[in-house]
Short mmCIF file of C-alpha atoms in Angstrom, two decimals:
data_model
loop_
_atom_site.label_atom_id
_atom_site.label_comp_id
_atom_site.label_asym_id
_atom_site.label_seq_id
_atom_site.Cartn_x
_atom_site.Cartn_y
_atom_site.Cartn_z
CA UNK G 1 -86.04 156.51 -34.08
CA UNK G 2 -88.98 158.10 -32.14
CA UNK G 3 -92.03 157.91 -34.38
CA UNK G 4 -94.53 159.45 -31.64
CA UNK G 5 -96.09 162.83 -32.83
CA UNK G 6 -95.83 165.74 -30.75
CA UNK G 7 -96.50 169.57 -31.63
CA UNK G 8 -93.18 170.69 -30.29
CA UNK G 9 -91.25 167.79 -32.14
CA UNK G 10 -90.71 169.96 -35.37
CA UNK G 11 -90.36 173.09 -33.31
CA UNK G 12 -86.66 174.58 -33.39
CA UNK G 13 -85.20 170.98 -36.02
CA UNK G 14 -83.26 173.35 -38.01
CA UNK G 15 -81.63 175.17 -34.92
CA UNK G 16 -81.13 172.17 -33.13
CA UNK G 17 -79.23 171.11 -36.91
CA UNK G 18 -77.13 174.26 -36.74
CA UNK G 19 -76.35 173.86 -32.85
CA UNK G 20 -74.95 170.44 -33.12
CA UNK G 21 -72.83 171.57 -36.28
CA UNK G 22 -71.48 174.17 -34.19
CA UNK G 23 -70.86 172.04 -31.28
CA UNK G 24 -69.32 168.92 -33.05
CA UNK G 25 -67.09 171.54 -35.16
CA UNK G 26 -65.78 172.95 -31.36
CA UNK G 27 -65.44 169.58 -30.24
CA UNK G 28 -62.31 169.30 -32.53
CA UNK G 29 -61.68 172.55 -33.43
CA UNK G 30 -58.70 173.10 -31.00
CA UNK G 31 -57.12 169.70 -31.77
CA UNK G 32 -57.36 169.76 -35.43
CA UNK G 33 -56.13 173.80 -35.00
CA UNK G 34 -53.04 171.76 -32.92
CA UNK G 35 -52.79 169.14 -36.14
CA UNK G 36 -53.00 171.70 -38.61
CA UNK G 37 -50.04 173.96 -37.05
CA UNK G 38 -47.86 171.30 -37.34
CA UNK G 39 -45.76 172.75 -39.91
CA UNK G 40 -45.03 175.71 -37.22
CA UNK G 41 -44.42 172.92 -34.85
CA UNK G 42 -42.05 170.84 -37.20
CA UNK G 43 -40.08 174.28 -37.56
CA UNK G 44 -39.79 174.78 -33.89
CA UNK G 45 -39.16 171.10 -32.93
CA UNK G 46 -37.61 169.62 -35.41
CA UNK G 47 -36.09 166.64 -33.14
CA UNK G 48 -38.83 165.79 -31.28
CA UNK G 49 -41.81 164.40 -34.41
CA UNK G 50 -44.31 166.69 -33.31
CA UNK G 51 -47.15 165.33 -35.74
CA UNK G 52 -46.53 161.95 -33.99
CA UNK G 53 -45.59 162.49 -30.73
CA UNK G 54 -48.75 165.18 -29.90
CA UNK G 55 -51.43 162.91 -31.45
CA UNK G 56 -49.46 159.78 -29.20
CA UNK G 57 -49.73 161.88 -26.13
CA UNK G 58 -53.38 162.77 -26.54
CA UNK G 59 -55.04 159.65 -26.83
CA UNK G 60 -54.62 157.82 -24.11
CA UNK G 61 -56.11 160.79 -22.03
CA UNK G 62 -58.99 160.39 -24.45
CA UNK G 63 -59.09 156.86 -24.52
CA UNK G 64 -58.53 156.27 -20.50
CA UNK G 65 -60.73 159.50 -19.58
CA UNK G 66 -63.85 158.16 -21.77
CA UNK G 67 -63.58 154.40 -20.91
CA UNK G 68 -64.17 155.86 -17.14
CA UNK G 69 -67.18 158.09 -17.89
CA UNK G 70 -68.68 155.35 -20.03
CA UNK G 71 -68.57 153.00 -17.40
CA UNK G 72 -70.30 155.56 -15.36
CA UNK G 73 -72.57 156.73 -17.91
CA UNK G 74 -76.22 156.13 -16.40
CA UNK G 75 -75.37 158.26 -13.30
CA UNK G 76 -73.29 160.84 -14.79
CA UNK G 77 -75.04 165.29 -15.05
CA UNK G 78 -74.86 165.41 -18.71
CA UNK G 79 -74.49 168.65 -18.79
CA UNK G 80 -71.83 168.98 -16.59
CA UNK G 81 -69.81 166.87 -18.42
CA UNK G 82 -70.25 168.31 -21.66
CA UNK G 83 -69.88 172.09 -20.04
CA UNK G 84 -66.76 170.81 -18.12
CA UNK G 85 -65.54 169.07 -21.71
CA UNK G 86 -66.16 172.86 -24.21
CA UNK G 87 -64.90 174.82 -21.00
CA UNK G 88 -61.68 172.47 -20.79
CA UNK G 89 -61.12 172.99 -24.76
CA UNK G 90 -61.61 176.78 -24.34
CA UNK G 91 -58.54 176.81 -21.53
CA UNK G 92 -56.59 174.81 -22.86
CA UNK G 93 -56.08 176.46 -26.47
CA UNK G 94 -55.96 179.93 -24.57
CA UNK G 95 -53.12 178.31 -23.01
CA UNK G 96 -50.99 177.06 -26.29
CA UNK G 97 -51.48 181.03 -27.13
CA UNK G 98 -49.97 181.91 -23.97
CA UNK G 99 -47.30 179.30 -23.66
CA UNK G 100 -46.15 180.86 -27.26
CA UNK G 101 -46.23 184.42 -26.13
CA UNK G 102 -44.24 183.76 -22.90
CA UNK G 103 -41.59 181.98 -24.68
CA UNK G 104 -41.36 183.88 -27.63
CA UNK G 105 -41.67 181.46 -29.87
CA UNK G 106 -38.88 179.62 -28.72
CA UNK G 107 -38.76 175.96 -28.98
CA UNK G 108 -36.79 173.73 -26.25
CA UNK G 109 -37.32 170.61 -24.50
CA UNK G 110 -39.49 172.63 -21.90
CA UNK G 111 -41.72 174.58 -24.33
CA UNK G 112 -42.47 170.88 -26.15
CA UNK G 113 -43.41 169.48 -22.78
CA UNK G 114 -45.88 172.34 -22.12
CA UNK G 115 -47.16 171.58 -25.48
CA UNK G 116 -47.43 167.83 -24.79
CA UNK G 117 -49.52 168.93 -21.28
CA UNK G 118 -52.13 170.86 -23.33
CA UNK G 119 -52.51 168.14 -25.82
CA UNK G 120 -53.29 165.77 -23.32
CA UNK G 121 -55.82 167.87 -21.43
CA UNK G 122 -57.45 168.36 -25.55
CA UNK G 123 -57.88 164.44 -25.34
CA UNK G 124 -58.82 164.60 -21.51
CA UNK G 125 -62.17 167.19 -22.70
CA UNK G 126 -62.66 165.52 -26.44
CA UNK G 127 -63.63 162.51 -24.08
CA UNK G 128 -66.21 164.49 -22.34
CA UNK G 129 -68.10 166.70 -25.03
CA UNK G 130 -67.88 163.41 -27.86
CA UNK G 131 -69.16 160.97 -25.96
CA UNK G 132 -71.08 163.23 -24.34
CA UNK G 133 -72.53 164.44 -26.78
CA UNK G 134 -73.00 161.57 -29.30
CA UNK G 135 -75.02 159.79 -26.29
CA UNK G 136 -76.95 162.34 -25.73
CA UNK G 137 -78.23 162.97 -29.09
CA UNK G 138 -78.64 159.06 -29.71
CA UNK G 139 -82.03 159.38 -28.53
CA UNK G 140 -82.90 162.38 -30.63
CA UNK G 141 -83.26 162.43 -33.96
CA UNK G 142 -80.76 160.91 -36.65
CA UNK G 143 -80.34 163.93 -38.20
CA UNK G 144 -78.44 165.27 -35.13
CA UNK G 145 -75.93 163.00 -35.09
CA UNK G 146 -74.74 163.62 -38.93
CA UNK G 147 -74.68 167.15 -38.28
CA UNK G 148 -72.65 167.18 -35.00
CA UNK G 149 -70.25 164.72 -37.16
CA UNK G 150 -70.51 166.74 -39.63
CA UNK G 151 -69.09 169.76 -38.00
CA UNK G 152 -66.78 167.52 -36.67
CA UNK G 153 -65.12 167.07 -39.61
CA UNK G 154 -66.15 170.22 -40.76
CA UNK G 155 -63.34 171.71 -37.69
CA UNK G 156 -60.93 169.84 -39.91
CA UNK G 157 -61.67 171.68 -43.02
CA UNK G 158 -62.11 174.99 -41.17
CA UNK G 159 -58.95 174.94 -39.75
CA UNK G 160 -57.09 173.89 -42.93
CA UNK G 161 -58.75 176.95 -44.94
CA UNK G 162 -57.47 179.58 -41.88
CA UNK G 163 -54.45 178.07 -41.66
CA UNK G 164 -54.04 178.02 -45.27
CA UNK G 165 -54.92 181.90 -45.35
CA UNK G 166 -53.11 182.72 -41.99
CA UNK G 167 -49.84 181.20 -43.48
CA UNK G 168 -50.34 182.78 -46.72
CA UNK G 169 -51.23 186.43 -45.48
CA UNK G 170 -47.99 186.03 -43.31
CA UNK G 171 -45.69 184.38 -45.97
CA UNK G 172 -43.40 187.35 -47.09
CA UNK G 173 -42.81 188.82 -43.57
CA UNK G 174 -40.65 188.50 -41.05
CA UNK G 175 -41.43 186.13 -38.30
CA UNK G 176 -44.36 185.17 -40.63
CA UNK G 177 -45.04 181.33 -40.13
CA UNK G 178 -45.17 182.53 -36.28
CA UNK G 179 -47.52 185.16 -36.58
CA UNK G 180 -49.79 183.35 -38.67
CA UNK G 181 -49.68 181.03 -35.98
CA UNK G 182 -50.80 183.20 -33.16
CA UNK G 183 -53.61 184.58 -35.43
CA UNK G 184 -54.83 181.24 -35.81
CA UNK G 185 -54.87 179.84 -31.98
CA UNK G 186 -56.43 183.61 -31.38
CA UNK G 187 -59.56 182.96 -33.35
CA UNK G 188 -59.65 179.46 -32.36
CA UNK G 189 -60.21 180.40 -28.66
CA UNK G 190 -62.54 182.80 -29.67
CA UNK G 191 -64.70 179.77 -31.33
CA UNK G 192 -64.70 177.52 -28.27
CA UNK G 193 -65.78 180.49 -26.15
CA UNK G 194 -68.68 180.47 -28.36
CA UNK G 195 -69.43 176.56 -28.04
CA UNK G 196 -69.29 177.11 -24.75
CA UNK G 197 -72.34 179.58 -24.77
CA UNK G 198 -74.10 177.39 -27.33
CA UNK G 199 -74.03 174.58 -24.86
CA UNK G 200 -75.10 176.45 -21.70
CA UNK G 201 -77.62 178.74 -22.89
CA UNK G 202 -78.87 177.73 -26.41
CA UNK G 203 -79.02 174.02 -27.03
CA UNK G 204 -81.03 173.08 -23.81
CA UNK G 205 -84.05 175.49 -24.43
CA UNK G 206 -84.49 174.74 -28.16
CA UNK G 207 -88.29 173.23 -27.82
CA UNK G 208 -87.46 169.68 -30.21
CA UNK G 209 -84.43 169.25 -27.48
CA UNK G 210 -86.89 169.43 -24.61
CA UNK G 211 -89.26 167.31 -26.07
CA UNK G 212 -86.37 164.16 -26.76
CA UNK G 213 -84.97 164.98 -23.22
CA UNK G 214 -88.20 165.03 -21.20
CA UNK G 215 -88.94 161.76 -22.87
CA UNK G 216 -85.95 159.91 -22.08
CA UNK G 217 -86.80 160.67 -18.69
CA UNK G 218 -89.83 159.27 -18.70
CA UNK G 219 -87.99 156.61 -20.07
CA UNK G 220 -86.03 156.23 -16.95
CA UNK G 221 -82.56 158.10 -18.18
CA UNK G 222 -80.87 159.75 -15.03
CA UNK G 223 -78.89 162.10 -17.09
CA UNK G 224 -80.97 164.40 -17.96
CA UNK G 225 -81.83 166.26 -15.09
CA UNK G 226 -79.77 169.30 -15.11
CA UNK G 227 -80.29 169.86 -18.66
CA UNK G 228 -84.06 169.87 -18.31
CA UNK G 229 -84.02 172.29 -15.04
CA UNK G 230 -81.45 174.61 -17.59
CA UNK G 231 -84.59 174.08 -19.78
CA UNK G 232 -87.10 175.10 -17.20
CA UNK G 233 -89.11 171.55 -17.25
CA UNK G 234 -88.97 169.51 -14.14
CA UNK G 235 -87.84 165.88 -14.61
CA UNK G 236 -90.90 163.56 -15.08
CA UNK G 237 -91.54 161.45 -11.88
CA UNK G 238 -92.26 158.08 -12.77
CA UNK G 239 -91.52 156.28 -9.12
CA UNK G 240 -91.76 152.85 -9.47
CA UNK G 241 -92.70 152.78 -13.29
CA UNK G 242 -88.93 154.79 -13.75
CA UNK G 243 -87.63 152.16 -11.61
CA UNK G 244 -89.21 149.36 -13.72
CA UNK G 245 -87.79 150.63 -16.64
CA UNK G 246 -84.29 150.65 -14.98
CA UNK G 247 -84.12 147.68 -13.75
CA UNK G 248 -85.07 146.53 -17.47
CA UNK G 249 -82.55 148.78 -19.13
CA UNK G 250 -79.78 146.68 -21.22
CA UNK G 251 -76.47 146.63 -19.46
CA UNK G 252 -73.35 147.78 -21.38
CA UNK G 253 -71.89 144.46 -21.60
CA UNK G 254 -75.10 143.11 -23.38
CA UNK G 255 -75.31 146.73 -25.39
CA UNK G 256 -71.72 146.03 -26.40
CA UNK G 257 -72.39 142.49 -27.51
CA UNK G 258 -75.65 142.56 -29.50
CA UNK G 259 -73.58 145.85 -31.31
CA UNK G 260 -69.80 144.26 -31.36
CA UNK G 261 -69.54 144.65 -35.47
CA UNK G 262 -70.20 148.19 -35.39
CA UNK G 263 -67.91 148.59 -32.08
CA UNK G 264 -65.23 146.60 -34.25
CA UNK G 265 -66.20 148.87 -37.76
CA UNK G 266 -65.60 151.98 -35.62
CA UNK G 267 -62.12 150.67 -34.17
CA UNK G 268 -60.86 149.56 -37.64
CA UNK G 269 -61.78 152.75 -39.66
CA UNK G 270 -60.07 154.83 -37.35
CA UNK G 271 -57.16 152.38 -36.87
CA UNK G 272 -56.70 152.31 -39.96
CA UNK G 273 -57.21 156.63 -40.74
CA UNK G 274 -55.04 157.65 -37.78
CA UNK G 275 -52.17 155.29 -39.00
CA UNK G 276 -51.75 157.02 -42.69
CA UNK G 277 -53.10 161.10 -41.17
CA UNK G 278 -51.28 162.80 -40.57
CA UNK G 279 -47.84 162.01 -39.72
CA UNK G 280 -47.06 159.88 -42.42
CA UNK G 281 -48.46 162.70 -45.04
CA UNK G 282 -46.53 165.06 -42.52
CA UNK G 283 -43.25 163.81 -42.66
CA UNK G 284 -42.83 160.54 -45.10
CA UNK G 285 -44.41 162.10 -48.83
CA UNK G 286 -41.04 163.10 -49.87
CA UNK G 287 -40.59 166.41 -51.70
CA UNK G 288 -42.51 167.78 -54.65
CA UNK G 289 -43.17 171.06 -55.90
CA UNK G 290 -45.65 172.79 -53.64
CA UNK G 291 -42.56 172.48 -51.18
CA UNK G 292 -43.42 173.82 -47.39
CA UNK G 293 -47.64 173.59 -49.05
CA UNK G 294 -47.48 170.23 -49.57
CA UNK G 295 -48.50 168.93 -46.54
CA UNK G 296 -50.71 171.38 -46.01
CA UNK G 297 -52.68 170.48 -49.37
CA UNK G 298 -52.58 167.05 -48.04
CA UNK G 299 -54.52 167.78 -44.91
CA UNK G 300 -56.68 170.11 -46.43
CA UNK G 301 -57.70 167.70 -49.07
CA UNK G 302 -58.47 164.66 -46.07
CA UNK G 303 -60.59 167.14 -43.77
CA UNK G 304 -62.56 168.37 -46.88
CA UNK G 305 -63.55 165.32 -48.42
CA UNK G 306 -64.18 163.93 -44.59
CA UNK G 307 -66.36 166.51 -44.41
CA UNK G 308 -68.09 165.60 -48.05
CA UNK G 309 -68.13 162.31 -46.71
CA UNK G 310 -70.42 162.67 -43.39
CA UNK G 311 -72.99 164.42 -45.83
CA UNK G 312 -73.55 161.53 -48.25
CA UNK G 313 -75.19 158.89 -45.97
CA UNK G 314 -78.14 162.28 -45.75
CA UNK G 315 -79.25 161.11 -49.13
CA UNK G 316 -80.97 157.57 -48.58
CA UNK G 317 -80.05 155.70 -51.31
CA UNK G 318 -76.42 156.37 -51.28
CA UNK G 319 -76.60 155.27 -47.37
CA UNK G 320 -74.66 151.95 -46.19
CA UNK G 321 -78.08 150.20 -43.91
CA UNK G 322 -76.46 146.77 -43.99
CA UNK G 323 -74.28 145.71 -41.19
CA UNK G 324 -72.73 142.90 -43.62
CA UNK G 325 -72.02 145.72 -46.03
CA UNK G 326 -70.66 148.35 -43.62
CA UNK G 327 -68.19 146.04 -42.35
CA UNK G 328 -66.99 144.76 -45.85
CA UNK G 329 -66.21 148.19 -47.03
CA UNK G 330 -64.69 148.51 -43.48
CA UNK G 331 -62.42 145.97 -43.84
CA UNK G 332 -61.72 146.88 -47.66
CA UNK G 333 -60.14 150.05 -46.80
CA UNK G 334 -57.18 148.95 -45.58
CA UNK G 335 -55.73 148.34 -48.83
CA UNK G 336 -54.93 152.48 -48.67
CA UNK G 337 -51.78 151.04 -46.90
CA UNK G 338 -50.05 149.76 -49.54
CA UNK G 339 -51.25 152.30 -51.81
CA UNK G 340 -50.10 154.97 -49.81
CA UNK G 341 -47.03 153.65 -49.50
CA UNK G 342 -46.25 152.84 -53.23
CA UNK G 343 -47.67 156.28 -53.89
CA UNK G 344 -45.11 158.23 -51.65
CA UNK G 345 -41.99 155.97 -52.99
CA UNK G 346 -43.31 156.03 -56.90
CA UNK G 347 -46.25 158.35 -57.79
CA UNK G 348 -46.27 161.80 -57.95
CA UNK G 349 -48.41 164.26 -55.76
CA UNK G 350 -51.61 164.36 -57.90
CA UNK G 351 -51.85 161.02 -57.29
CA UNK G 352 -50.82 161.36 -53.56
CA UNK G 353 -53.43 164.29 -53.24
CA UNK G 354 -56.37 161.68 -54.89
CA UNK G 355 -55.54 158.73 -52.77
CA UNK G 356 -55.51 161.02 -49.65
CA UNK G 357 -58.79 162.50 -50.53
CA UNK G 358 -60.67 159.08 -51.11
CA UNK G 359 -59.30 157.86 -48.00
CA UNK G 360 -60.80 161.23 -46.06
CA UNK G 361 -64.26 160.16 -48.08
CA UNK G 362 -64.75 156.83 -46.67
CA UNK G 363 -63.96 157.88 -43.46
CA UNK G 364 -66.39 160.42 -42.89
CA UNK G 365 -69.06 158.34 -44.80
CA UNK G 366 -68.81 154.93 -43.12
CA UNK G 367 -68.53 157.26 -39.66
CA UNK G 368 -71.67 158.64 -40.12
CA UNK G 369 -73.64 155.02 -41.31
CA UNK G 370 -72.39 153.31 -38.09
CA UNK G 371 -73.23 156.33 -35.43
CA UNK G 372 -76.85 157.00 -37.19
CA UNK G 373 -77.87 153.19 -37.52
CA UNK G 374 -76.81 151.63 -34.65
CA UNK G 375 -78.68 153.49 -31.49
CA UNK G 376 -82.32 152.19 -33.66
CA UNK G 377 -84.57 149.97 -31.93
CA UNK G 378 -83.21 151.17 -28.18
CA UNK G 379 -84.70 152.87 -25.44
CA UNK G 380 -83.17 156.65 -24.67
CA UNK G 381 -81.00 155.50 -21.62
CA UNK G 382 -79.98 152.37 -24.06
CA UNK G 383 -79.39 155.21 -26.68
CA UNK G 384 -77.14 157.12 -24.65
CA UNK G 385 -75.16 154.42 -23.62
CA UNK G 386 -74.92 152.59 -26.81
CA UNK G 387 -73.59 156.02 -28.45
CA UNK G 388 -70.67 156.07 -25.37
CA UNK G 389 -69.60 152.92 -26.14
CA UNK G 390 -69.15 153.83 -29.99
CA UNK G 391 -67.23 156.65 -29.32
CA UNK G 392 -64.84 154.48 -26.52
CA UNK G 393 -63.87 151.93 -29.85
CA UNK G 394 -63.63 155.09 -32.23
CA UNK G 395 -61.32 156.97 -30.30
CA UNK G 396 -59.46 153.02 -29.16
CA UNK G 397 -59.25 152.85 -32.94
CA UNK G 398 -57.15 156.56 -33.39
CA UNK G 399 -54.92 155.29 -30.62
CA UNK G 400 -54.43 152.18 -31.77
CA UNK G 401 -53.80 154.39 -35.28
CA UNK G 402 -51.49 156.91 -34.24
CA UNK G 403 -49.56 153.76 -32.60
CA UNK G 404 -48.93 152.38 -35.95
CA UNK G 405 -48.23 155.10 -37.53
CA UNK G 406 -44.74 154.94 -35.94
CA UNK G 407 -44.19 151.73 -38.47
CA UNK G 408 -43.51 154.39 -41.55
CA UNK G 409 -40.57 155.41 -39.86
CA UNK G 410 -39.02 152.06 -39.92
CA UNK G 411 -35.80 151.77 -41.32
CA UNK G 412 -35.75 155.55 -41.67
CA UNK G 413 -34.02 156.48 -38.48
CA UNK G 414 -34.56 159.27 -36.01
#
């Protein structure tokens, strides 16, 4: 995206690559550790569809909280939002630990309302660090982005493996499935304490960040400011130059328009994801042999091959470029919805377990072609918002999801 050669350009890439794995990975770490449990949650609730009703609760925190701060965007401290977003994350899954401990483990109308508050607060500070984040790094290199989606998804398949080996290591004793619980909201409080750090001490002072922050700046960006005095550089002055280049910045209306097909891909491949994972392989697969593992398997599989997914586009010519082309395959996917549902009333769970990974695939790789192409050709402040924006119709599209995912359960009952 930025093709001018500087010496400190190169300087710190690779940290800078590990950073924004790290921080995409914490920026759904503790809702994906909430998703994951839900077998713990099932058990304690078994009235109230957990892996529905938490995912339902969430968004429209998410949805409402970032459709304010986009609007805002321009004028918004960067890094206080994205501090504010990690710190939020950190408190709040400290909290589901210690709503468990002072109940006991008991379940209850009042312990699944406590539950329901943290989840919305988790959607309240995913709208902060994502589109925080994603913005930000718009107007830094490419590779950026796919690794802080990356370790997005990669939070998914982290999560799956502890829970996986927190279950198992708990199996045989008493009180296990609660224990291994506990273990697994301990360590993931531990890891957003550490994103946390990452973000206030690390990121900022890595030399290549510098360098992409200082010159959106002197491309007129306002957000920058506290980021770059964290860094030790003061803001470029560019008086009536920075004021030029204001004025002449895109609005998001006209960002939103000359970009409405990846806006729209965005919307529809997480519509369509959040509609199949993961209550309906929660709760409608019927039962097969791996018994209380099935669903596990299930999510494991999707947040794996997500994960597989955002690290194909990396190789060029396996990358989606064409718009026409990204929204085809878009658009194709949603024939997953009758094959899931033929699947889960006729196949067995081999198949189940393929269909479920292919759909985690596409999702991860069509995530990462939209988010890396579409900031090209923009100014940093146009970057930032443009990347905003994206996020606003991605997470639209996983409420709009988990909103149809309530259609499995017709003619099913309560």
């Amino acid at each position: 995206m930025v093709n001018i050669e500087h010496p400190a350009r190169l300087e710190g890439k690779f940290a800078a690559i590990v950073v924004c794995w790290l921080l995409g990975n914490g920026c759904l770490f503790s809702w994906n550790s909430m998703l994951t449990i839900e077998d713990y949650y099932v058990y304690l609730f078994p009235k109230y569809h957990p892996s529905r009703v938490l995912t339902l609760v969430y968004q429209p925190f998410a949805v409402g909280t970032l459709a304010i701060l986009s609007y805002k965007e321009d004028k918004i401290n960067t890094r206080i939002r994205n501090l504010f977003g990690y710190s939020l994350f950190f408190i709040s899954t400290l909290l589901v630990l210690v709503l468990d401990l002072a109940t006991s483990g008991k379940g209850g109308l009042g312990t699944f309302i406590g539950i329901c508050a943290i989840s919305g607060a988790f959607g309240i500070a995913d709208a902060h660090t994502q589109g925080g984040m994603v913005g930000d790094l718009s107007y830094m290199l490419p590779e950026f982005i796919q690794s802080f989606l990356a370790g997005a998804a990669a939070s998914g398949a982290l999560t799956s493996a502890v829970r996986l080996i927190t279950k198992a290591a708990f199996e045989n004793s008493k009180d296990g499935l609660r224990k291994g619980a506990i273990l697994f909201f301990a360590i993931s409080t531990f890891f957003e304490l550490i994103c946390v750090l990452l973000y206030a001490f690390v990121f900022p002072k890595l030399p290549i960040v510098k360098y992409y922050r200082s010159k959106a700046a002197s491309e007129g960006s306002k957000t920058v400011s506290a980021d770059l005095a964290a860094a030790g550089i003061q803001k470029p002055s560019g008086g009536a130059m920075e004021d030029e280049q204001q004025q002449e910045r895109k609005g998001n209306m006209q960002l939103l328009l000359e970009n409405i097909d990846y806006a729209l891909d965005l919307f529809l491949i997480y519509s369509l994801t959040l509609s199949i994972f993961p209550g309906f392989l929660s709760e409608d697969t019927g039962s097969h042999s791996l018994g209380a593992w099935y669903a596990l398997v299930l999510i494991a599989m999707y947040n794996v091959c997500d994960l597989i997914g955002r690290y194909i586009p990396l190789w060029k010519t396996l990358k989606l470029e064409s718009r026409k082309l990204i929204t085809t395959a878009t658009i194709c996917r949603f024939l997953f919805v009758p094959a899931f549902y033929f699947t889960a009333k006729y196949g067995t769970q081999g198949w189940m377990i393929m269909l479920t990974s292919f759909l985690g695939l596409s999702n991860g790789y069509l995530t990462v072609c939209v988010l890396t192409s579409a900031p090209k050709g923009y100014k940093g402040p146009e970057q930032n918002a443009l990347g905003n924006i994206l996020v606003l119709f991605l997470l639209g599209g996983i409420f709009a999801g988990v909103t149809l995912d309530w259609l499995w359960l017709i003619g099913k009952g309560w």
